[in-house]
mmCIF file of C-alpha atoms in Angstrom:
data_model
loop_
_atom_site.group_PDB
_atom_site.id
_atom_site.type_symbol
_atom_site.label_atom_id
_atom_site.label_comp_id
_atom_site.label_asym_id
_atom_site.label_seq_id
_atom_site.Cartn_x
_atom_site.Cartn_y
_atom_site.Cartn_z
ATOM 1 C CA UNK Y 641 -0.020 -0.029 -0.023
ATOM 2 C CA UNK Y 642 2.718 2.402 0.909
ATOM 3 C CA UNK Y 643 5.207 1.573 -1.708
ATOM 4 C CA UNK Y 644 2.924 1.515 -4.816
ATOM 5 C CA UNK Y 645 1.844 4.415 -7.042
ATOM 6 C CA UNK Y 646 -1.994 4.749 -6.101
ATOM 7 C CA UNK Y 647 -2.748 6.852 -9.144
ATOM 8 C CA UNK Y 648 -1.557 4.311 -11.635
ATOM 9 C CA UNK Y 649 -4.292 1.956 -10.405
ATOM 10 C CA UNK Y 650 -6.921 4.523 -11.330
ATOM 11 C CA UNK Y 651 -6.385 3.729 -14.982
ATOM 12 C CA UNK Y 652 -8.741 1.001 -14.555
ATOM 13 C CA UNK Y 653 -11.352 3.507 -14.972
ATOM 14 C CA UNK Y 654 -9.807 6.892 -15.423
ATOM 15 C CA UNK Y 655 -7.330 7.759 -18.153
ATOM 16 C CA UNK Y 656 -4.101 9.558 -17.173
ATOM 17 C CA UNK Y 657 -4.959 12.416 -19.401
ATOM 18 C CA UNK Y 658 -7.779 13.063 -17.022
ATOM 19 C CA UNK Y 659 -5.746 13.244 -14.135
ATOM 20 C CA UNK Y 660 -3.036 15.470 -15.625
ATOM 21 C CA UNK Y 661 -5.656 17.921 -16.930
ATOM 22 C CA UNK Y 662 -7.150 18.021 -13.360
ATOM 23 C CA UNK Y 663 -3.807 19.053 -11.959
ATOM 24 C CA UNK Y 664 -3.372 21.628 -14.644
ATOM 25 C CA UNK Y 665 -6.878 23.084 -13.798
ATOM 26 C CA UNK Y 666 -6.129 23.114 -10.008
ATOM 27 C CA UNK Y 667 -2.895 25.120 -10.993
ATOM 28 C CA UNK Y 668 -5.015 27.593 -12.782
ATOM 29 C CA UNK Y 669 -7.418 27.824 -10.154
ATOM 30 C CA UNK Y 670 -4.820 28.783 -7.523
ATOM 31 C CA UNK Y 671 -3.346 31.467 -9.687
ATOM 32 C CA UNK Y 672 -6.695 33.090 -10.471
ATOM 33 C CA UNK Y 673 -7.841 32.736 -6.818
ATOM 34 C CA UNK Y 674 -4.585 34.286 -5.664
ATOM 35 C CA UNK Y 675 -5.051 37.317 -8.200
ATOM 36 C CA UNK Y 676 -8.780 37.732 -7.140
ATOM 37 C CA UNK Y 677 -7.689 37.886 -3.430
ATOM 38 C CA UNK Y 678 -5.130 40.319 -4.033
ATOM 39 C CA UNK Y 679 -7.662 42.613 -6.083
ATOM 40 C CA UNK Y 680 -10.317 42.208 -3.510
ATOM 41 C CA UNK Y 681 -7.953 43.120 -0.584
ATOM 42 C CA UNK Y 682 -6.084 45.553 -2.661
ATOM 43 C CA UNK Y 683 -2.963 43.642 -1.346
ATOM 44 C CA UNK Y 684 -0.643 44.459 -4.383
ATOM 45 C CA UNK Y 685 -1.711 48.164 -4.274
ATOM 46 C CA UNK Y 686 -1.092 48.563 -0.544
ATOM 47 C CA UNK Y 687 2.139 46.695 -0.863
ATOM 48 C CA UNK Y 688 3.314 48.923 -3.509
ATOM 49 C CA UNK Y 689 2.597 51.993 -1.810
ATOM 50 C CA UNK Y 690 4.423 50.655 1.284
ATOM 51 C CA UNK Y 691 7.563 50.083 -0.891
ATOM 52 C CA UNK Y 692 7.275 53.410 -2.399
ATOM 53 C CA UNK Y 693 7.157 54.999 1.176
ATOM 54 C CA UNK Y 694 9.968 52.824 2.237
ATOM 55 C CA UNK Y 695 12.111 53.915 -0.667
ATOM 56 C CA UNK Y 696 11.492 57.428 0.011
ATOM 57 C CA UNK Y 697 12.241 57.091 3.862
ATOM 58 C CA UNK Y 698 15.237 54.787 3.520
ATOM 59 C CA UNK Y 699 18.528 56.135 5.079
ATOM 60 C CA UNK Y 700 20.701 53.735 3.268
ATOM 61 C CA UNK Y 701 20.459 51.649 0.152
ATOM 62 C CA UNK Y 702 21.446 47.994 0.133
ATOM 63 C CA UNK Y 703 23.900 46.284 -2.204
ATOM 64 C CA UNK Y 704 22.954 43.205 -4.338
ATOM 65 C CA UNK Y 705 24.716 40.981 -2.003
ATOM 66 C CA UNK Y 706 22.951 42.441 1.181
ATOM 67 C CA UNK Y 707 19.494 42.011 -0.447
ATOM 68 C CA UNK Y 708 20.434 38.370 -1.482
ATOM 69 C CA UNK Y 709 21.536 37.893 2.135
ATOM 70 C CA UNK Y 710 18.202 39.178 3.374
ATOM 71 C CA UNK Y 711 16.406 36.971 0.898
ATOM 72 C CA UNK Y 712 18.285 33.915 2.281
ATOM 73 C CA UNK Y 713 17.522 34.649 5.955
ATOM 74 C CA UNK Y 714 13.828 35.113 5.045
ATOM 75 C CA UNK Y 715 13.730 31.703 3.385
ATOM 76 C CA UNK Y 716 15.633 29.976 6.138
ATOM 77 C CA UNK Y 717 13.944 31.594 9.126
ATOM 78 C CA UNK Y 718 10.422 32.682 8.127
ATOM 79 C CA UNK Y 719 9.775 29.951 5.636
ATOM 80 C CA UNK Y 720 11.732 26.892 6.363
ATOM 81 C CA UNK Y 721 11.627 27.403 10.214
ATOM 82 C CA UNK Y 722 8.373 29.136 10.582
ATOM 83 C CA UNK Y 723 10.096 31.753 12.665
ATOM 84 C CA UNK Y 724 6.947 33.988 12.716
ATOM 85 C CA UNK Y 725 5.349 31.683 15.309
ATOM 86 C CA UNK Y 726 6.344 32.221 18.772
ATOM 87 C CA UNK Y 727 4.188 29.387 20.090
ATOM 88 C CA UNK Y 728 6.292 26.160 19.876
ATOM 89 C CA UNK Y 729 3.199 23.921 19.545
ATOM 90 C CA UNK Y 730 1.870 26.248 16.586
ATOM 91 C CA UNK Y 731 5.259 26.250 14.922
ATOM 92 C CA UNK Y 732 5.731 22.406 14.908
ATOM 93 C CA UNK Y 733 2.095 21.989 13.671
ATOM 94 C CA UNK Y 734 2.763 24.330 11.001
ATOM 95 C CA UNK Y 735 6.032 22.791 9.793
ATOM 96 C CA UNK Y 736 4.370 19.411 9.892
ATOM 97 C CA UNK Y 737 1.634 20.643 7.466
ATOM 98 C CA UNK Y 738 4.108 22.723 5.471
ATOM 99 C CA UNK Y 739 6.646 20.035 4.749
ATOM 100 C CA UNK Y 740 4.176 17.308 4.471
ATOM 101 C CA UNK Y 741 2.142 19.401 1.986
ATOM 102 C CA UNK Y 742 5.396 19.875 -0.062
ATOM 103 C CA UNK Y 743 6.004 16.126 -0.126
ATOM 104 C CA UNK Y 744 2.489 15.366 -1.010
ATOM 105 C CA UNK Y 745 2.262 18.008 -3.612
ATOM 106 C CA UNK Y 746 5.665 17.338 -5.392
ATOM 107 C CA UNK Y 747 5.210 13.542 -5.378
ATOM 108 C CA UNK Y 748 1.464 13.759 -6.533
ATOM 109 C CA UNK Y 749 2.754 15.663 -9.645
ATOM 110 C CA UNK Y 750 5.756 13.344 -10.240
ATOM 111 C CA UNK Y 751 3.619 10.151 -10.064
ATOM 112 C CA UNK Y 752 0.654 11.674 -12.176
ATOM 113 C CA UNK Y 753 2.963 13.090 -14.941
ATOM 114 C CA UNK Y 754 5.963 11.003 -14.770
ATOM 115 C CA UNK Y 755 4.607 7.432 -13.879
ATOM 116 C CA UNK Y 756 0.871 7.603 -14.763
ATOM 117 C CA UNK Y 757 0.563 3.926 -15.478
ATOM 118 C CA UNK Y 758 2.140 0.595 -14.393
ATOM 119 C CA UNK Y 759 3.700 0.554 -17.807
ATOM 120 C CA UNK Y 760 6.515 2.657 -16.084
ATOM 121 C CA UNK Y 761 7.387 1.432 -12.801
ATOM 122 C CA UNK Y 762 7.145 4.238 -10.269
ATOM 123 C CA UNK Y 763 10.297 4.529 -7.935
ATOM 124 C CA UNK Y 764 9.528 3.316 -4.379
ATOM 125 C CA UNK Y 765 10.616 6.560 -2.953
ATOM 126 C CA UNK Y 766 7.722 8.612 -4.585
ATOM 127 C CA UNK Y 767 4.774 6.818 -2.954
ATOM 128 C CA UNK Y 768 6.650 6.432 0.324
ATOM 129 C CA UNK Y 769 7.118 10.237 0.478
ATOM 130 C CA UNK Y 770 3.451 10.732 -0.649
ATOM 131 C CA UNK Y 771 2.368 8.677 2.248
ATOM 132 C CA UNK Y 772 4.632 10.445 4.688
ATOM 133 C CA UNK Y 773 3.421 13.749 3.588
ATOM 134 C CA UNK Y 774 -0.304 12.801 3.984
ATOM 135 C CA UNK Y 775 0.592 11.524 7.554
ATOM 136 C CA UNK Y 776 2.492 14.775 8.375
ATOM 137 C CA UNK Y 777 -0.371 16.956 7.351
ATOM 138 C CA UNK Y 778 -2.812 14.811 9.199
ATOM 139 C CA UNK Y 779 -0.849 14.912 12.427
ATOM 140 C CA UNK Y 780 -0.277 18.756 12.057
ATOM 141 C CA UNK Y 781 -3.515 19.648 10.873
ATOM 142 C CA UNK Y 782 -5.790 17.652 13.274
ATOM 143 C CA UNK Y 783 -3.531 18.872 16.179
ATOM 144 C CA UNK Y 784 -4.179 22.430 14.962
ATOM 145 C CA UNK Y 785 -7.872 21.854 14.356
ATOM 146 C CA UNK Y 786 -8.728 20.365 17.719
ATOM 147 C CA UNK Y 787 -6.204 21.987 20.077
ATOM 148 C CA UNK Y 788 -4.505 25.153 18.522
ATOM 149 C CA UNK Y 789 -7.221 27.170 16.600
ATOM 150 C CA UNK Y 790 -7.551 30.477 18.168
ATOM 151 C CA UNK Y 791 -11.400 30.566 18.195
ATOM 152 C CA UNK Y 792 -11.407 27.239 20.137
ATOM 153 C CA UNK Y 793 -8.366 27.915 22.541
ATOM 154 C CA UNK Y 794 -8.815 31.542 23.285
ATOM 155 C CA UNK Y 795 -12.429 32.267 22.628
ATOM 156 C CA UNK Y 796 -13.954 29.169 23.891
ATOM 157 C CA UNK Y 797 -15.997 28.339 20.931
ATOM 158 C CA UNK Y 798 -16.854 24.768 20.046
ATOM 159 C CA UNK Y 799 -14.508 22.737 17.983
ATOM 160 C CA UNK Y 800 -17.105 22.165 15.290
ATOM 161 C CA UNK Y 801 -18.126 25.852 14.949
ATOM 162 C CA UNK Y 802 -16.724 26.668 11.588
ATOM 163 C CA UNK Y 803 -16.032 30.022 10.268
ATOM 164 C CA UNK Y 804 -14.660 31.180 6.874
ATOM 165 C CA UNK Y 805 -11.207 31.413 8.380
ATOM 166 C CA UNK Y 806 -11.294 27.499 8.743
ATOM 167 C CA UNK Y 807 -12.010 26.921 4.937
ATOM 168 C CA UNK Y 808 -8.378 26.149 4.365
ATOM 169 C CA UNK Y 809 -7.633 23.669 7.164
ATOM 170 C CA UNK Y 810 -11.013 21.930 6.746
ATOM 171 C CA UNK Y 811 -10.573 21.369 2.868
ATOM 172 C CA UNK Y 812 -6.925 20.475 3.264
ATOM 173 C CA UNK Y 813 -7.681 17.808 6.009
ATOM 174 C CA UNK Y 814 -10.749 16.498 3.889
ATOM 175 C CA UNK Y 815 -8.376 16.021 0.953
ATOM 176 C CA UNK Y 816 -5.548 14.146 2.727
ATOM 177 C CA UNK Y 817 -7.884 12.270 4.930
ATOM 178 C CA UNK Y 818 -9.926 10.914 1.932
ATOM 179 C CA UNK Y 819 -6.536 10.360 0.011
ATOM 180 C CA UNK Y 820 -5.493 7.908 2.686
ATOM 181 C CA UNK Y 821 -8.960 6.346 2.921
ATOM 182 C CA UNK Y 822 -9.041 5.834 -0.874
ATOM 183 C CA UNK Y 823 -5.465 4.350 -1.233
ATOM 184 C CA UNK Y 824 -6.390 1.928 1.555
ATOM 185 C CA UNK Y 825 -9.893 0.960 -0.004
ATOM 186 C CA UNK Y 826 -8.320 0.628 -3.689
ATOM 187 C CA UNK Y 827 -5.994 -2.112 -2.316
ATOM 188 C CA UNK Y 828 -9.152 -4.100 -1.463
ATOM 189 C CA UNK Y 829 -10.209 -4.307 -5.020
ATOM 190 C CA UNK Y 830 -13.698 -3.049 -4.548
ATOM 191 C CA UNK Y 831 -14.155 -0.709 -7.540
ATOM 192 C CA UNK Y 832 -17.387 0.661 -6.290
ATOM 193 C CA UNK Y 833 -15.873 1.772 -3.093
ATOM 194 C CA UNK Y 834 -12.799 2.975 -4.738
ATOM 195 C CA UNK Y 835 -14.794 5.159 -7.052
ATOM 196 C CA UNK Y 836 -16.787 6.620 -3.950
ATOM 197 C CA UNK Y 837 -13.740 7.433 -1.805
ATOM 198 C CA UNK Y 838 -11.679 8.730 -4.803
ATOM 199 C CA UNK Y 839 -14.591 11.005 -5.596
ATOM 200 C CA UNK Y 840 -14.647 12.348 -2.113
ATOM 201 C CA UNK Y 841 -10.899 12.859 -2.389
ATOM 202 C CA UNK Y 842 -11.372 14.830 -5.717
ATOM 203 C CA UNK Y 843 -14.281 16.908 -4.153
ATOM 204 C CA UNK Y 844 -12.368 18.105 -1.286
ATOM 205 C CA UNK Y 845 -9.101 18.588 -3.456
ATOM 206 C CA UNK Y 846 -11.170 20.802 -5.658
ATOM 207 C CA UNK Y 847 -12.573 22.814 -2.881
ATOM 208 C CA UNK Y 848 -9.057 23.258 -1.450
ATOM 209 C CA UNK Y 849 -7.644 24.841 -4.584
ATOM 210 C CA UNK Y 850 -10.887 26.311 -5.926
ATOM 211 C CA UNK Y 851 -11.532 28.336 -2.854
ATOM 212 C CA UNK Y 852 -8.299 30.264 -2.612
ATOM 213 C CA UNK Y 853 -10.042 33.550 -3.103
ATOM 214 C CA UNK Y 854 -11.866 32.975 0.205
ATOM 215 C CA UNK Y 855 -9.468 30.746 2.243
ATOM 216 C CA UNK Y 856 -6.030 31.411 3.926
ATOM 217 C CA UNK Y 857 -4.264 29.455 0.961
ATOM 218 C CA UNK Y 858 -2.834 32.685 -0.619
ATOM 219 C CA UNK Y 859 -1.303 33.595 2.650
ATOM 220 C CA UNK Y 860 1.473 31.174 1.937
ATOM 221 C CA UNK Y 861 2.451 33.395 -1.055
ATOM 222 C CA UNK Y 862 2.041 36.756 0.673
ATOM 223 C CA UNK Y 863 3.822 36.075 4.024
ATOM 224 C CA UNK Y 864 7.412 35.388 2.612
ATOM 225 C CA UNK Y 865 7.151 38.555 0.493
ATOM 226 C CA UNK Y 866 6.001 40.683 3.645
ATOM 227 C CA UNK Y 867 8.646 39.207 5.838
ATOM 228 C CA UNK Y 868 11.438 40.001 3.108
ATOM 229 C CA UNK Y 869 10.098 43.412 2.785
ATOM 230 C CA UNK Y 870 10.197 43.941 6.559
ATOM 231 C CA UNK Y 871 13.848 42.847 6.728
ATOM 232 C CA UNK Y 872 14.759 45.191 3.904
ATOM 233 C CA UNK Y 873 12.992 48.148 5.753
ATOM 234 C CA UNK Y 874 15.028 47.320 9.017
ATOM 235 C CA UNK Y 875 18.288 47.101 7.130
ATOM 236 C CA UNK Y 876 17.650 50.535 5.381
ATOM 237 C CA UNK Y 877 16.654 52.282 8.593
ATOM 238 C CA UNK Y 878 12.938 52.475 7.860
ATOM 239 C CA UNK Y 879 10.414 51.437 10.586
ATOM 240 C CA UNK Y 880 6.753 51.869 11.058
ATOM 241 C CA UNK Y 881 7.248 52.305 14.720
ATOM 242 C CA UNK Y 882 7.387 55.666 16.397
ATOM 243 C CA UNK Y 883 10.967 56.938 17.392
ATOM 244 C CA UNK Y 884 11.917 56.664 21.173
ATOM 245 C CA UNK Y 885 10.519 59.525 23.262
ATOM 246 C CA UNK Y 886 13.256 61.974 24.282
ATOM 247 C CA UNK Y 887 13.728 62.103 28.035
ATOM 248 C CA UNK Y 888 14.189 65.592 29.475
ATOM 249 C CA UNK Y 889 16.802 65.539 32.487
ATOM 250 C CA UNK Y 890 16.261 68.454 34.736
ATOM 251 C CA UNK Y 891 18.516 69.296 37.542
#
């Protein structure tokens, strides 16, 4: 189960082209959703205004090497290590989902486009990493959903009281949960059950990538850019914080 390409078995009732077309459509949906989110929130406009003000207020200018160093630090700290999270539990949960999602996404694309049928043997490492990614998302995701959500932990709201902000985590968990269920059911050889569980997997996956305009999915693209600009501002002597008050010493 964990060492075979689950997508290759789908060719019994689904041609590889259909799976590949679905991946392309989801990529387009994410791109369109991200652009619509930026337009709705005027994110690009406000960011451009901020950069313009930052350039005007800069007390020094950075060399190409300094800018590259800040970019590397942003990737290493804010992205790779989730440095924005002060709560260690939130950070671990986020990292499990982040790296799990990368494993899951990359291996899914590799198996569907590179090894769509059993005619081309799939390297064992791909389905193994796919399953590891799914399990990492499930651990980090359900940990966050039940124990770390702000409206549950701090506001005391019921766990299953969902708001729009929960759209991303709910659809993500739905997608990977049914991915694992479908993979297990498929090994039983029950074609009807396989079609049902795979259909649910596709349904939640479509919601995940098709709801970017309303979910927090697009944040994964915005946050690194904002974090990088913050480092650039600090390095150039620009800060949105007020200057320290001057203390008057009277004799």
